[in-house]
mmCIF file of C-alpha atoms in Angstrom:
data_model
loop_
_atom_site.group_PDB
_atom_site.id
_atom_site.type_symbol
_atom_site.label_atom_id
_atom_site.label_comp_id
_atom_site.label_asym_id
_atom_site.label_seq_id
_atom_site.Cartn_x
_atom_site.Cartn_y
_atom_site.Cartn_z
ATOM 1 C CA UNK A 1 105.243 61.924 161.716
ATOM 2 C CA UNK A 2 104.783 64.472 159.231
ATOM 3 C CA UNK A 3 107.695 63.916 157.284
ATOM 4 C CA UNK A 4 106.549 59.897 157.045
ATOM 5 C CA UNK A 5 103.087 60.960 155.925
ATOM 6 C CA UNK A 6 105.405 63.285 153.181
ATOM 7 C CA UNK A 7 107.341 60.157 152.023
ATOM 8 C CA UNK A 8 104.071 58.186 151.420
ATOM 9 C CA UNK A 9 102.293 61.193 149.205
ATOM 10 C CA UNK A 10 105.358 61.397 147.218
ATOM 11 C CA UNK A 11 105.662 57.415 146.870
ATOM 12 C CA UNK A 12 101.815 57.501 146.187
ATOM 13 C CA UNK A 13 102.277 60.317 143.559
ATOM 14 C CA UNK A 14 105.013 58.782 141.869
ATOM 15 C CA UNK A 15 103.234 55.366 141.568
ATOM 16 C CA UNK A 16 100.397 57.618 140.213
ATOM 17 C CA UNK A 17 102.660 59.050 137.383
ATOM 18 C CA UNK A 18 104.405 56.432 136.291
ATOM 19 C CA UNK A 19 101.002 54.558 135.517
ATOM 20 C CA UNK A 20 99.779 56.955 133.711
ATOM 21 C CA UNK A 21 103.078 56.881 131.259
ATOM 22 C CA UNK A 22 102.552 53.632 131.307
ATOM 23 C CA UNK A 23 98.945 53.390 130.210
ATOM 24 C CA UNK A 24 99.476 55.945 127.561
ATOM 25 C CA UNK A 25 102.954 54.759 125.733
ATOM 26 C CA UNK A 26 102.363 50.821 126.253
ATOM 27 C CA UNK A 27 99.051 49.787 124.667
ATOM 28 C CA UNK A 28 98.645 46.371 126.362
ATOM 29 C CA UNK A 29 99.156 47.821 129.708
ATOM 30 C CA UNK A 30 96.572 50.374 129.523
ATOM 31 C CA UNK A 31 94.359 47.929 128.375
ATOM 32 C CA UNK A 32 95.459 45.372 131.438
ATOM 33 C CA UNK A 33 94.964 47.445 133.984
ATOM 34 C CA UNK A 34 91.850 49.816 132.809
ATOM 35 C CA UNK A 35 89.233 49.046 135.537
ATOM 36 C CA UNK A 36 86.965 47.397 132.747
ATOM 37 C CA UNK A 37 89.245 44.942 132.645
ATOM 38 C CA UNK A 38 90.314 44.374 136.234
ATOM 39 C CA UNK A 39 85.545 44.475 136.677
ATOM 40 C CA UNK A 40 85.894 41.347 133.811
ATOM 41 C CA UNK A 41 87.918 39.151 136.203
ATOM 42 C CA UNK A 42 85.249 38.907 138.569
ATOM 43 C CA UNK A 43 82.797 38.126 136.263
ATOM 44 C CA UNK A 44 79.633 40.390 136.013
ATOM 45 C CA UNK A 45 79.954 43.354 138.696
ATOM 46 C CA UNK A 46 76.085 44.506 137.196
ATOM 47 C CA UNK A 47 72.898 44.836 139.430
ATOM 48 C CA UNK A 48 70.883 45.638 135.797
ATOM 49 C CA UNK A 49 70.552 42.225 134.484
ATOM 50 C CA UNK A 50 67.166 41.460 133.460
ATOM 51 C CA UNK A 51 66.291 38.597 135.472
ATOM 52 C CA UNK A 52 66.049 34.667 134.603
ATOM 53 C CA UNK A 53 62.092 33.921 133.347
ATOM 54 C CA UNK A 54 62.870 36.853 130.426
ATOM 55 C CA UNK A 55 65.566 34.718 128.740
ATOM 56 C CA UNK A 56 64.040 31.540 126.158
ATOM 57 C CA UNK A 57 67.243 29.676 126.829
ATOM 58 C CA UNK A 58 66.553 28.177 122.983
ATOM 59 C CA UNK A 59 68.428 27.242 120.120
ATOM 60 C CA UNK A 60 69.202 30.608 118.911
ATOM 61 C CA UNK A 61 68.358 29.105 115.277
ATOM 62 C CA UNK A 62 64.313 28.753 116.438
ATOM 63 C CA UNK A 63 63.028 31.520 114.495
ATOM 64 C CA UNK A 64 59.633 30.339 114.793
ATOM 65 C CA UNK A 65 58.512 34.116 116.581
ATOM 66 C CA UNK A 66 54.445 32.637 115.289
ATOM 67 C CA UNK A 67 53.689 31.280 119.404
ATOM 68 C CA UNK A 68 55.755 34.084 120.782
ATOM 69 C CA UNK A 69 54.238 37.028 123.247
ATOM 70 C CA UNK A 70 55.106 40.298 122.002
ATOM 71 C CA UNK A 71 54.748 43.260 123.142
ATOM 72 C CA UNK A 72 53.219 46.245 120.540
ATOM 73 C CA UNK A 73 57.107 47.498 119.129
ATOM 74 C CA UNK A 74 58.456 48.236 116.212
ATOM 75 C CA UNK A 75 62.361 49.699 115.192
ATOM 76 C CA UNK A 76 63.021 52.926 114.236
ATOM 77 C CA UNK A 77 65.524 54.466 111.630
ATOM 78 C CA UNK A 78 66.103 57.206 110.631
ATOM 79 C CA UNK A 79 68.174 57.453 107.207
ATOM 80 C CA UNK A 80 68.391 58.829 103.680
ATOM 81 C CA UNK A 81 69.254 56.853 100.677
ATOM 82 C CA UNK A 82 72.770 57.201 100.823
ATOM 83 C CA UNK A 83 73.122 55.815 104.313
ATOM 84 C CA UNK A 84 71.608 52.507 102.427
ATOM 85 C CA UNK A 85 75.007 50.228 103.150
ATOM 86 C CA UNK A 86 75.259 51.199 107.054
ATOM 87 C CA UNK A 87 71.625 50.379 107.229
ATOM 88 C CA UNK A 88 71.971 47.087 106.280
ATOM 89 C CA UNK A 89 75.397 46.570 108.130
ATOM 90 C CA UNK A 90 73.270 47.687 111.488
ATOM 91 C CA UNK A 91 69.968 45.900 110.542
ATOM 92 C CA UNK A 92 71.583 42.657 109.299
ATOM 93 C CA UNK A 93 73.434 42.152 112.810
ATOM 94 C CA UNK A 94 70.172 42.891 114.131
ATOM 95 C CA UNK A 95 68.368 40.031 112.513
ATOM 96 C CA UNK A 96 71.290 37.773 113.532
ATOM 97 C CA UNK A 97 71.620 38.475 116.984
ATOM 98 C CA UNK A 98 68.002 39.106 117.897
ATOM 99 C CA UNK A 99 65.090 39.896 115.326
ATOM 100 C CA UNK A 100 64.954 36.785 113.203
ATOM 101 C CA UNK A 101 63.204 34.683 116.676
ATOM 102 C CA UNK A 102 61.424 37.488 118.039
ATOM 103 C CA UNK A 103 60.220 39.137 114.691
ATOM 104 C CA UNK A 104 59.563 42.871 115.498
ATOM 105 C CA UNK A 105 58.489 45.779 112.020
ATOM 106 C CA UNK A 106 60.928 48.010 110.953
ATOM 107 C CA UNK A 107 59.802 51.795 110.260
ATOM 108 C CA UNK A 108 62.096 53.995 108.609
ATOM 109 C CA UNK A 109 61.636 57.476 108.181
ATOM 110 C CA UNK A 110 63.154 60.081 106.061
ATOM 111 C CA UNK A 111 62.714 63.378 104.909
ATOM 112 C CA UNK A 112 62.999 62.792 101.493
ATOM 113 C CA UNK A 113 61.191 59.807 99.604
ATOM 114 C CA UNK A 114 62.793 56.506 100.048
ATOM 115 C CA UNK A 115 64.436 55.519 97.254
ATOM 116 C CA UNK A 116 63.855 52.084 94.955
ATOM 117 C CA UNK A 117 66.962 50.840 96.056
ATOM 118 C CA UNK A 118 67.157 51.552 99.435
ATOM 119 C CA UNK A 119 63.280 50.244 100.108
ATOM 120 C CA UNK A 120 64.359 46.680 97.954
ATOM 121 C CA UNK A 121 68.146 45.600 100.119
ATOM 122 C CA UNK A 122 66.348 46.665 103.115
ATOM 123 C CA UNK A 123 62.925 44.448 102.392
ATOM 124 C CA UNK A 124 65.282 41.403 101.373
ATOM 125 C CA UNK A 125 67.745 41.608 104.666
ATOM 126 C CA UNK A 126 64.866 41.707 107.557
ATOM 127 C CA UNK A 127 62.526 39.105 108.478
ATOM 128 C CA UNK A 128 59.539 40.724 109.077
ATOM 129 C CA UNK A 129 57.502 43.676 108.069
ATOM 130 C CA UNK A 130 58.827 46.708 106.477
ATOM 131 C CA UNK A 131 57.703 50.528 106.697
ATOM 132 C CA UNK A 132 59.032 53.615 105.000
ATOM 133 C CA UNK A 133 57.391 56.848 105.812
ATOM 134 C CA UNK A 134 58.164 60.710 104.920
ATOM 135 C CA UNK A 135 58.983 63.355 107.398
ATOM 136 C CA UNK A 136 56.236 66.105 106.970
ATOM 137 C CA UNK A 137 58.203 69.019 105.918
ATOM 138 C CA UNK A 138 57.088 71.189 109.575
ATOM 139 C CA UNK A 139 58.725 68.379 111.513
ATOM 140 C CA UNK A 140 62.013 68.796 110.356
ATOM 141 C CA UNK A 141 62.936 71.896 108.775
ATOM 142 C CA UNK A 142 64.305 74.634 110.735
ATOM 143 C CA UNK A 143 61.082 77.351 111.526
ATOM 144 C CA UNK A 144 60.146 80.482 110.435
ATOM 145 C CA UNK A 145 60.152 81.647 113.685
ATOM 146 C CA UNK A 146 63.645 81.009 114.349
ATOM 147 C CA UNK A 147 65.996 84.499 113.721
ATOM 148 C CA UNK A 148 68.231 83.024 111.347
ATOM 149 C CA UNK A 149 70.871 86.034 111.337
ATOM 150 C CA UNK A 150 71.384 84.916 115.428
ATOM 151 C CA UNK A 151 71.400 81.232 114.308
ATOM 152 C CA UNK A 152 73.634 81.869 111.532
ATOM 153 C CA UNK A 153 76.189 83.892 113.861
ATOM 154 C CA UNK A 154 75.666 80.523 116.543
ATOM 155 C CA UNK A 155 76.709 78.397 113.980
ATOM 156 C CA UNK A 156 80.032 80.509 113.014
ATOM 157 C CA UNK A 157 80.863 80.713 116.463
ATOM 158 C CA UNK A 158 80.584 76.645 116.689
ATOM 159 C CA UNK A 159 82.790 76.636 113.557
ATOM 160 C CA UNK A 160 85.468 78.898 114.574
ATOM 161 C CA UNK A 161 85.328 76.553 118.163
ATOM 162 C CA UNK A 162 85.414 73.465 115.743
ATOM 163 C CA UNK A 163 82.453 72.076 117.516
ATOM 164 C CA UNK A 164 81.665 68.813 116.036
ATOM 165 C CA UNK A 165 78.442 69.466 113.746
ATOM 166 C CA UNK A 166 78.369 73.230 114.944
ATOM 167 C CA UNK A 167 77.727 74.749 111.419
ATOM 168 C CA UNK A 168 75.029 71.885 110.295
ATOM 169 C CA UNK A 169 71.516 72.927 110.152
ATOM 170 C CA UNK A 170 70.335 69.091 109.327
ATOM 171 C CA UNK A 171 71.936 68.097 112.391
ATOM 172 C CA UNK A 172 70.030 70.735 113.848
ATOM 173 C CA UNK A 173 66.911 69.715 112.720
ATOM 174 C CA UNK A 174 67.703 65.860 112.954
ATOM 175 C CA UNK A 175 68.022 66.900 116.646
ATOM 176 C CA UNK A 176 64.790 68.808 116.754
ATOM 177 C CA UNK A 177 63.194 66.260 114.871
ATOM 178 C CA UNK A 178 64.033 62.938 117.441
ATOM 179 C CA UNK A 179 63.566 65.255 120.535
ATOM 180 C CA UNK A 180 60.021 66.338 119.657
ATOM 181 C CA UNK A 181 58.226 64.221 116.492
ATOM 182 C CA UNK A 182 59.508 61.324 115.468
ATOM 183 C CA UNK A 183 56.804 59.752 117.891
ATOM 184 C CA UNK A 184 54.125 61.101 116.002
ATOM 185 C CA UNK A 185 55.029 60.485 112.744
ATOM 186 C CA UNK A 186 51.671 58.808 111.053
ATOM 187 C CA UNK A 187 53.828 55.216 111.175
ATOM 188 C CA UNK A 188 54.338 54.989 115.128
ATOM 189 C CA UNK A 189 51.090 56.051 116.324
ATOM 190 C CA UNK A 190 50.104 52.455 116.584
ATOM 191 C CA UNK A 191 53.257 51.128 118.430
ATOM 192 C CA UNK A 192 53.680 51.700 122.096
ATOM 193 C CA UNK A 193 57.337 51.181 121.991
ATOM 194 C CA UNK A 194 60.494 51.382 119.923
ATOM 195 C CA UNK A 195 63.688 50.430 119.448
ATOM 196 C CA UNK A 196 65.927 53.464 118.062
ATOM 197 C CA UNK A 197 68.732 52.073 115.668
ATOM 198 C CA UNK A 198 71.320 53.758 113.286
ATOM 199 C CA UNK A 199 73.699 53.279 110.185
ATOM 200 C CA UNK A 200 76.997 51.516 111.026
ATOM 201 C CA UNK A 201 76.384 50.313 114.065
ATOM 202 C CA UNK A 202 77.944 47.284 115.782
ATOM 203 C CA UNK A 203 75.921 44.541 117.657
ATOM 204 C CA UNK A 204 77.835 42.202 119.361
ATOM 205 C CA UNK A 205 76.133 40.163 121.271
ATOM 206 C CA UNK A 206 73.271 37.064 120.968
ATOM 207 C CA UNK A 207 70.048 38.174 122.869
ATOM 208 C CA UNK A 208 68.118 35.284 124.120
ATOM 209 C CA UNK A 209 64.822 37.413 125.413
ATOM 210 C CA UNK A 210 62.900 40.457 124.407
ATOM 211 C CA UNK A 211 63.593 43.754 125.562
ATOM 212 C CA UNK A 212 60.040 44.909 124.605
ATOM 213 C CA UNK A 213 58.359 42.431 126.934
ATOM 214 C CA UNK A 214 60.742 43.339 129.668
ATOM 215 C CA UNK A 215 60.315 47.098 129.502
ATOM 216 C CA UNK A 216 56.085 46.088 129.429
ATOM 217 C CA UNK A 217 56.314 44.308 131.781
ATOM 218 C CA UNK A 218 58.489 46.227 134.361
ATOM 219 C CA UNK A 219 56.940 49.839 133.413
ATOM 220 C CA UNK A 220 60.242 51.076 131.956
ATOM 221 C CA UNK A 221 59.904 54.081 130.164
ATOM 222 C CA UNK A 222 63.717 54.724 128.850
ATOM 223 C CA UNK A 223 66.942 51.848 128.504
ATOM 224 C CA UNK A 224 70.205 52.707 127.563
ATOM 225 C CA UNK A 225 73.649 51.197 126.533
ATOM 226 C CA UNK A 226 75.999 54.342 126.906
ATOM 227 C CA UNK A 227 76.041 57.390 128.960
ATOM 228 C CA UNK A 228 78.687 60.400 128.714
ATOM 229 C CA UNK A 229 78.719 64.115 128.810
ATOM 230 C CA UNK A 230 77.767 66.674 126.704
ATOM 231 C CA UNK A 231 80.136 68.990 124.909
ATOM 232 C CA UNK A 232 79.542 72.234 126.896
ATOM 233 C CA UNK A 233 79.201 74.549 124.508
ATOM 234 C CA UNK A 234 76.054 72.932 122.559
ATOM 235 C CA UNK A 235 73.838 73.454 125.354
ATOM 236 C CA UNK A 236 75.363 76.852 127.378
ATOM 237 C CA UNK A 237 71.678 77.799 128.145
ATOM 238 C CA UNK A 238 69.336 74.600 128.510
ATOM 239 C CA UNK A 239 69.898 73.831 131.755
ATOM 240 C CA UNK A 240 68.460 77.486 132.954
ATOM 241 C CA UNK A 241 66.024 76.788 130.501
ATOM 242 C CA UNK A 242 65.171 73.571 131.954
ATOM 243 C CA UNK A 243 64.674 74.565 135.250
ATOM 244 C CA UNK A 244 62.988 77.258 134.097
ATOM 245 C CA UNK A 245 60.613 74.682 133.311
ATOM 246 C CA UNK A 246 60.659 73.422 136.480
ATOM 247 C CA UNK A 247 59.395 76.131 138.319
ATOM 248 C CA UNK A 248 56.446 76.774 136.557
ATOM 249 C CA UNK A 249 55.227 72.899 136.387
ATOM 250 C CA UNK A 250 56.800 71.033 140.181
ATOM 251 C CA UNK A 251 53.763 68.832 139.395
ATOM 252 C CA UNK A 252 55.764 66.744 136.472
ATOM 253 C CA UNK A 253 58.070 65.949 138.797
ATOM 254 C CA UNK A 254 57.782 62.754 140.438
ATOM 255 C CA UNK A 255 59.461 62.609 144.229
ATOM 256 C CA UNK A 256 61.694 59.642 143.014
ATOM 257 C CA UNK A 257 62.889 60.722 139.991
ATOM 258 C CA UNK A 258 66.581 60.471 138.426
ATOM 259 C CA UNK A 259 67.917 64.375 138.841
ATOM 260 C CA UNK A 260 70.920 62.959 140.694
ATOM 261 C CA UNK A 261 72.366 61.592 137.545
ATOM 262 C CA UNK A 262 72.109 65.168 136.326
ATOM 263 C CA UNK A 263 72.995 67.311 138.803
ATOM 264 C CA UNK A 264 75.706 67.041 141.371
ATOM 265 C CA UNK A 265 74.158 69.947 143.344
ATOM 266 C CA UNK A 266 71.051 69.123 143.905
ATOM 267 C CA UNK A 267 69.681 70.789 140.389
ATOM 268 C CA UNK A 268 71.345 74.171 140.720
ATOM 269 C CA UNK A 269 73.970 72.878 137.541
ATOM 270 C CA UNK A 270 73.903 70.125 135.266
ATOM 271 C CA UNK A 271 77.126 67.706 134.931
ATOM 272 C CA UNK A 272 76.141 67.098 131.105
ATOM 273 C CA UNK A 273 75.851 63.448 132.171
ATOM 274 C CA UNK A 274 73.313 62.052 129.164
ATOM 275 C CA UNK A 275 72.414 58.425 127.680
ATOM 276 C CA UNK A 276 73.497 58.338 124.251
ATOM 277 C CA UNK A 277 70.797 58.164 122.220
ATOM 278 C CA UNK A 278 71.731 57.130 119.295
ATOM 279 C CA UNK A 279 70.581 53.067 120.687
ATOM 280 C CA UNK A 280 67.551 53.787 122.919
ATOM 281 C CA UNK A 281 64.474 51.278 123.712
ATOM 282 C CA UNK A 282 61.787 53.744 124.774
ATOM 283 C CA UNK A 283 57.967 53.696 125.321
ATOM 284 C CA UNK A 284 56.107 55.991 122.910
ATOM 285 C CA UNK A 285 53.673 56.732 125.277
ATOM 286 C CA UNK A 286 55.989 58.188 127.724
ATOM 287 C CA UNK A 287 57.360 61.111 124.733
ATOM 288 C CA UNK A 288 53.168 61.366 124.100
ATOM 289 C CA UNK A 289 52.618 62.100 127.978
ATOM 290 C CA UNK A 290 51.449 66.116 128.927
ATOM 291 C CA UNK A 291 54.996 66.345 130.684
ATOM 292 C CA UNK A 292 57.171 65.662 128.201
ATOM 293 C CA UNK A 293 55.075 67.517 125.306
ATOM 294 C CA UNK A 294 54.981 70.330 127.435
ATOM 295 C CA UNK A 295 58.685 70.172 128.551
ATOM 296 C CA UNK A 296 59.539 69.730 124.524
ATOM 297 C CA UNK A 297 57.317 72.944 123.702
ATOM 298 C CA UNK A 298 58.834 75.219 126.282
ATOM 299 C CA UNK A 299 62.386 74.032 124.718
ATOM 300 C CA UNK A 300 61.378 74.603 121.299
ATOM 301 C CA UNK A 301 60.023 77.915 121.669
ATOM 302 C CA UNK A 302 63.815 78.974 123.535
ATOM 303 C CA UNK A 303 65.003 78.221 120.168
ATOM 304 C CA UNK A 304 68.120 76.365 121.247
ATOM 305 C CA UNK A 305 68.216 73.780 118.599
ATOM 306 C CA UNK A 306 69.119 76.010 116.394
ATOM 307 C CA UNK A 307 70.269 79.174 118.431
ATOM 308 C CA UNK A 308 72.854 76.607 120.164
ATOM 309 C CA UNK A 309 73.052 73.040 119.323
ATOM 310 C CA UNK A 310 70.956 71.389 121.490
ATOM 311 C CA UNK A 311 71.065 67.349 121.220
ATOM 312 C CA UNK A 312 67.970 65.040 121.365
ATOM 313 C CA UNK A 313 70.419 63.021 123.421
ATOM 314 C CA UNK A 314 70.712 65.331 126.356
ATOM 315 C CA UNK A 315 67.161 66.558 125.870
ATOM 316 C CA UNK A 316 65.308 62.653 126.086
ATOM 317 C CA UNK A 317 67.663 62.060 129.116
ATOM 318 C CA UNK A 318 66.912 65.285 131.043
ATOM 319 C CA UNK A 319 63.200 64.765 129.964
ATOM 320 C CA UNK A 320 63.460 60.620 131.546
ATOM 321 C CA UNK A 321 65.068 61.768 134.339
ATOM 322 C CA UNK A 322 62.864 64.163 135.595
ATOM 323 C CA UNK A 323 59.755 63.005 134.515
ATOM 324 C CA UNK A 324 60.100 59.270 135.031
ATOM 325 C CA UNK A 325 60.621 57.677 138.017
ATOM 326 C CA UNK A 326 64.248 56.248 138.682
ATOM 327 C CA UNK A 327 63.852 52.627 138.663
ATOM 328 C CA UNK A 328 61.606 53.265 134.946
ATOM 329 C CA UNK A 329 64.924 53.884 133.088
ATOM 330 C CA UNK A 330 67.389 50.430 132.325
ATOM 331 C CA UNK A 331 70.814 49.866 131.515
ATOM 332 C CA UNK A 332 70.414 46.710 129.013
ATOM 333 C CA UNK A 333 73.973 45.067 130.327
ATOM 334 C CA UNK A 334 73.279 42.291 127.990
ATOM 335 C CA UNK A 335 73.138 44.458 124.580
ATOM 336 C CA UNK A 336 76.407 44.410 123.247
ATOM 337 C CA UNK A 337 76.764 47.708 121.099
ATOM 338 C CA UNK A 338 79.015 50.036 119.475
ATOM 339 C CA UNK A 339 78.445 53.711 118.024
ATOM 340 C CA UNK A 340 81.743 55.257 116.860
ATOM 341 C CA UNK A 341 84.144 55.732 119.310
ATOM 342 C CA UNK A 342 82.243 54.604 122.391
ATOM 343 C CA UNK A 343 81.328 50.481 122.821
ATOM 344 C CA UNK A 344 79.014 49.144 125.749
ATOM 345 C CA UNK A 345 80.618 45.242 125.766
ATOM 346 C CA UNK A 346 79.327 42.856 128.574
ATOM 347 C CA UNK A 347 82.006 41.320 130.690
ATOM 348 C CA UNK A 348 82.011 38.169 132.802
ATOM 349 C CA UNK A 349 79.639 35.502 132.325
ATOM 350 C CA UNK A 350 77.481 37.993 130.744
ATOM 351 C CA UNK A 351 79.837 38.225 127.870
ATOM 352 C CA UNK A 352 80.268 34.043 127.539
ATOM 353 C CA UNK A 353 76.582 33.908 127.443
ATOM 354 C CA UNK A 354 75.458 36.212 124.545
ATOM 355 C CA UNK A 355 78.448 34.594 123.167
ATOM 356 C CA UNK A 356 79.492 38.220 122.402
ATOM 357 C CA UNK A 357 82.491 38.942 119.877
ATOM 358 C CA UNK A 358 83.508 42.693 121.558
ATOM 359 C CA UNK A 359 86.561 42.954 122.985
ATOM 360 C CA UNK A 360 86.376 43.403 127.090
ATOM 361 C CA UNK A 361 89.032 45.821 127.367
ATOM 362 C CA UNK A 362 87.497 48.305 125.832
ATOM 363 C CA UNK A 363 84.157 48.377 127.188
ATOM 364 C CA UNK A 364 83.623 52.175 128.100
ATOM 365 C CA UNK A 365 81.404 51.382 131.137
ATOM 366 C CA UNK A 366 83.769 52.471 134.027
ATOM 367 C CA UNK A 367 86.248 54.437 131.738
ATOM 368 C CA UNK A 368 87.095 58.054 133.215
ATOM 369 C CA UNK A 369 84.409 59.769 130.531
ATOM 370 C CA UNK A 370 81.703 57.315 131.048
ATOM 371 C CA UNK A 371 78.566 59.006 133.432
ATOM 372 C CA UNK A 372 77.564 55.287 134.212
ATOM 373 C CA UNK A 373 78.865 55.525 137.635
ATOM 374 C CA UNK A 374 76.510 58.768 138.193
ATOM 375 C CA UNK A 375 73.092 56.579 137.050
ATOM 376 C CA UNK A 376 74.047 54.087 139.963
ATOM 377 C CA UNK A 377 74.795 56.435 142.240
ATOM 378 C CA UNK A 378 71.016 57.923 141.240
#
């Protein structure tokens, strides 16, 4: 009996092995047997999808948005001049697939004047109202405060590791910056939500409803595309940091909250499982709250932005998932998107009906890397 049991591990284990040569030395195969593709032949395998009364189910050439009901939104970029050409690549798409019928504001934001240029292409390629607004100089650069010899020896270290961005400061502060001000730049403080978008991205897909009106409407705080981990050694200390947090304020922390997709121990350690930020609808309101204020003040003052390498990525998801309930953060299946190297494409009849031009296979969704499976399980 043994010995059978034996002969079936080592059949299993050489079935095993020889798809794994096979996925990595034959292309096609890989991509015919990855488990986004197998999920594809059975159409949508999503509970997420934003139900039936949200969609207009219009010519998607109506851009009458005049009788529309919006909700109080706006998109958000964050750029300098010479991102000017991946703005427009990422905006234009934009219009195409969703903005020109629903006609939303665009703020941008900088920390240097807007440029001539940039402030004319981007005026002539949206359909609606444009914004450009300067970062105030406190909200971005790196602070006195900060010991710059121990950031300075951080950032070698992160060099010498090749840690992608380890020896920028701007990323640094661009990191700083989203995690704890961009919602109160002068510009946003009338909007209750917002709609985070960056240079170069890829949107794939035709969407035939609002995500605004469905995140009103539903009390969503936070929705998402992508979720992955963190590189490790960016954020060695924020997790002890975090719960330091914790401990001193258990009354931010709602009973049915999302830790799960963070920790696999119950909070003692985090997994590094985050949404990728870089596409993000959010409520303002939510980033305005006591919690999260407080929860970005207690980070700040740790210094990790700059002493480590902390990400606005990691630190918006660890601040939704504990201070949101779980069922207030989305996964928009129907947003086709892509952010260098990772895409979110819809599969099944999901993908016929935004009439999306991504290619299944390589949806990331289920891929090995991919945390999506953890935000279910949560």
């Amino acid at each position: 009996m043994q010995a059978s049991i034996r002969y079936i591990l080592l059949a299993l284990g050489s079935l095993i092995g020889l798809h794994f040569i096979l996925s990595i030395s034959h292309e096609e195969y890989g991509k015919a047997t990855s488990l986004s593709t197998i999920a594809s032949k059975f159409g949508s395998t999503y509970p997420h999808n934003v139900p039936e009364e949200y969609y207009d189910n219009g010519s998607y050439e109506n851009s009458n948005s005049t009788n529309r009901r919006k909700a109080n939104a706006a998109f958000v970029i964050l750029a300098r001049n010479g991102d000017l050409q991946g703005v427009l690549e990422s905006i234009k798409q934009n219009e195409d697939r969703f903005n020109k019928r629903y006609g939303y504001p665009y703020v941008f934001l900088n920390e240097e004047p807007f440029s001539a240029d940039f402030i004319k292409y981007t005026t002539e390629v949206v359909s609606t109202k444009t914004e450009y607004g300067l970062i105030p100089h406190d909200h971005w650069y790196q602070p006195k405060w900060i010991d710059e010899d121990r950031a300075k020896a951080s950032r070698k270290k992160m060099e010498d590791k090749q840690v992608i961005y380890g020896g920028s400061v701007p990323y640094r502060n661009m990191c700083r910056f989203n995690s704890g001000f961009f919602f109160r730049h002068d510009l946003l403080k009338k909007y209750d939500y917002y709609w985070r978008i960056e240079p170069n991205v890829k949107f794939y897909c035709d969407l035939h409803y609002d995500p605004f009106l469905f995140m009103q409407d539903n009390k969503k705080v936070y929705g998402f595309t992508i979720s992955l981990p963190e590189y490790g050694e960016t954020i060695e200390t924020l997790w002890e940091t975090v719960k330091g947090f914790i401990k001193a304020h258990p009354e931010y922390i709602p009973e049915d909250n999302a830790l799960k997709f963070l920790s696999d121990d119950g909070g003692q350690t985090y997994n590094r499982c985050h949404f990728w930020s870089n596409f993000e609808i959010g409520d303002l309101n939510f980033w305005r709250s006591e919690a999260y204020m407080k929860f970005f003040e207690h980070l700040d003052q740790a210094g990790g932005f700059y002493y480590e390498r902390w990400g606005d990525a990691p630190v918006h998801s660890i601040g939704a998932a504990l201070f949101a309930k779980k069922d207030q953060i989305h996964f928009f299946n129907e947003v086709g998107y892509k952010h260098e190297p990772f895409m979110h494409c819809p599969t099944g009849d999901v993908h016929a009906r935004g009439k999306c031009w991504c290619d299944q296979n390589h949806n990331f969704d289920y891929e090995w890397y991919s945390c999506l499976k953890k935000f279910e399980a949560a």
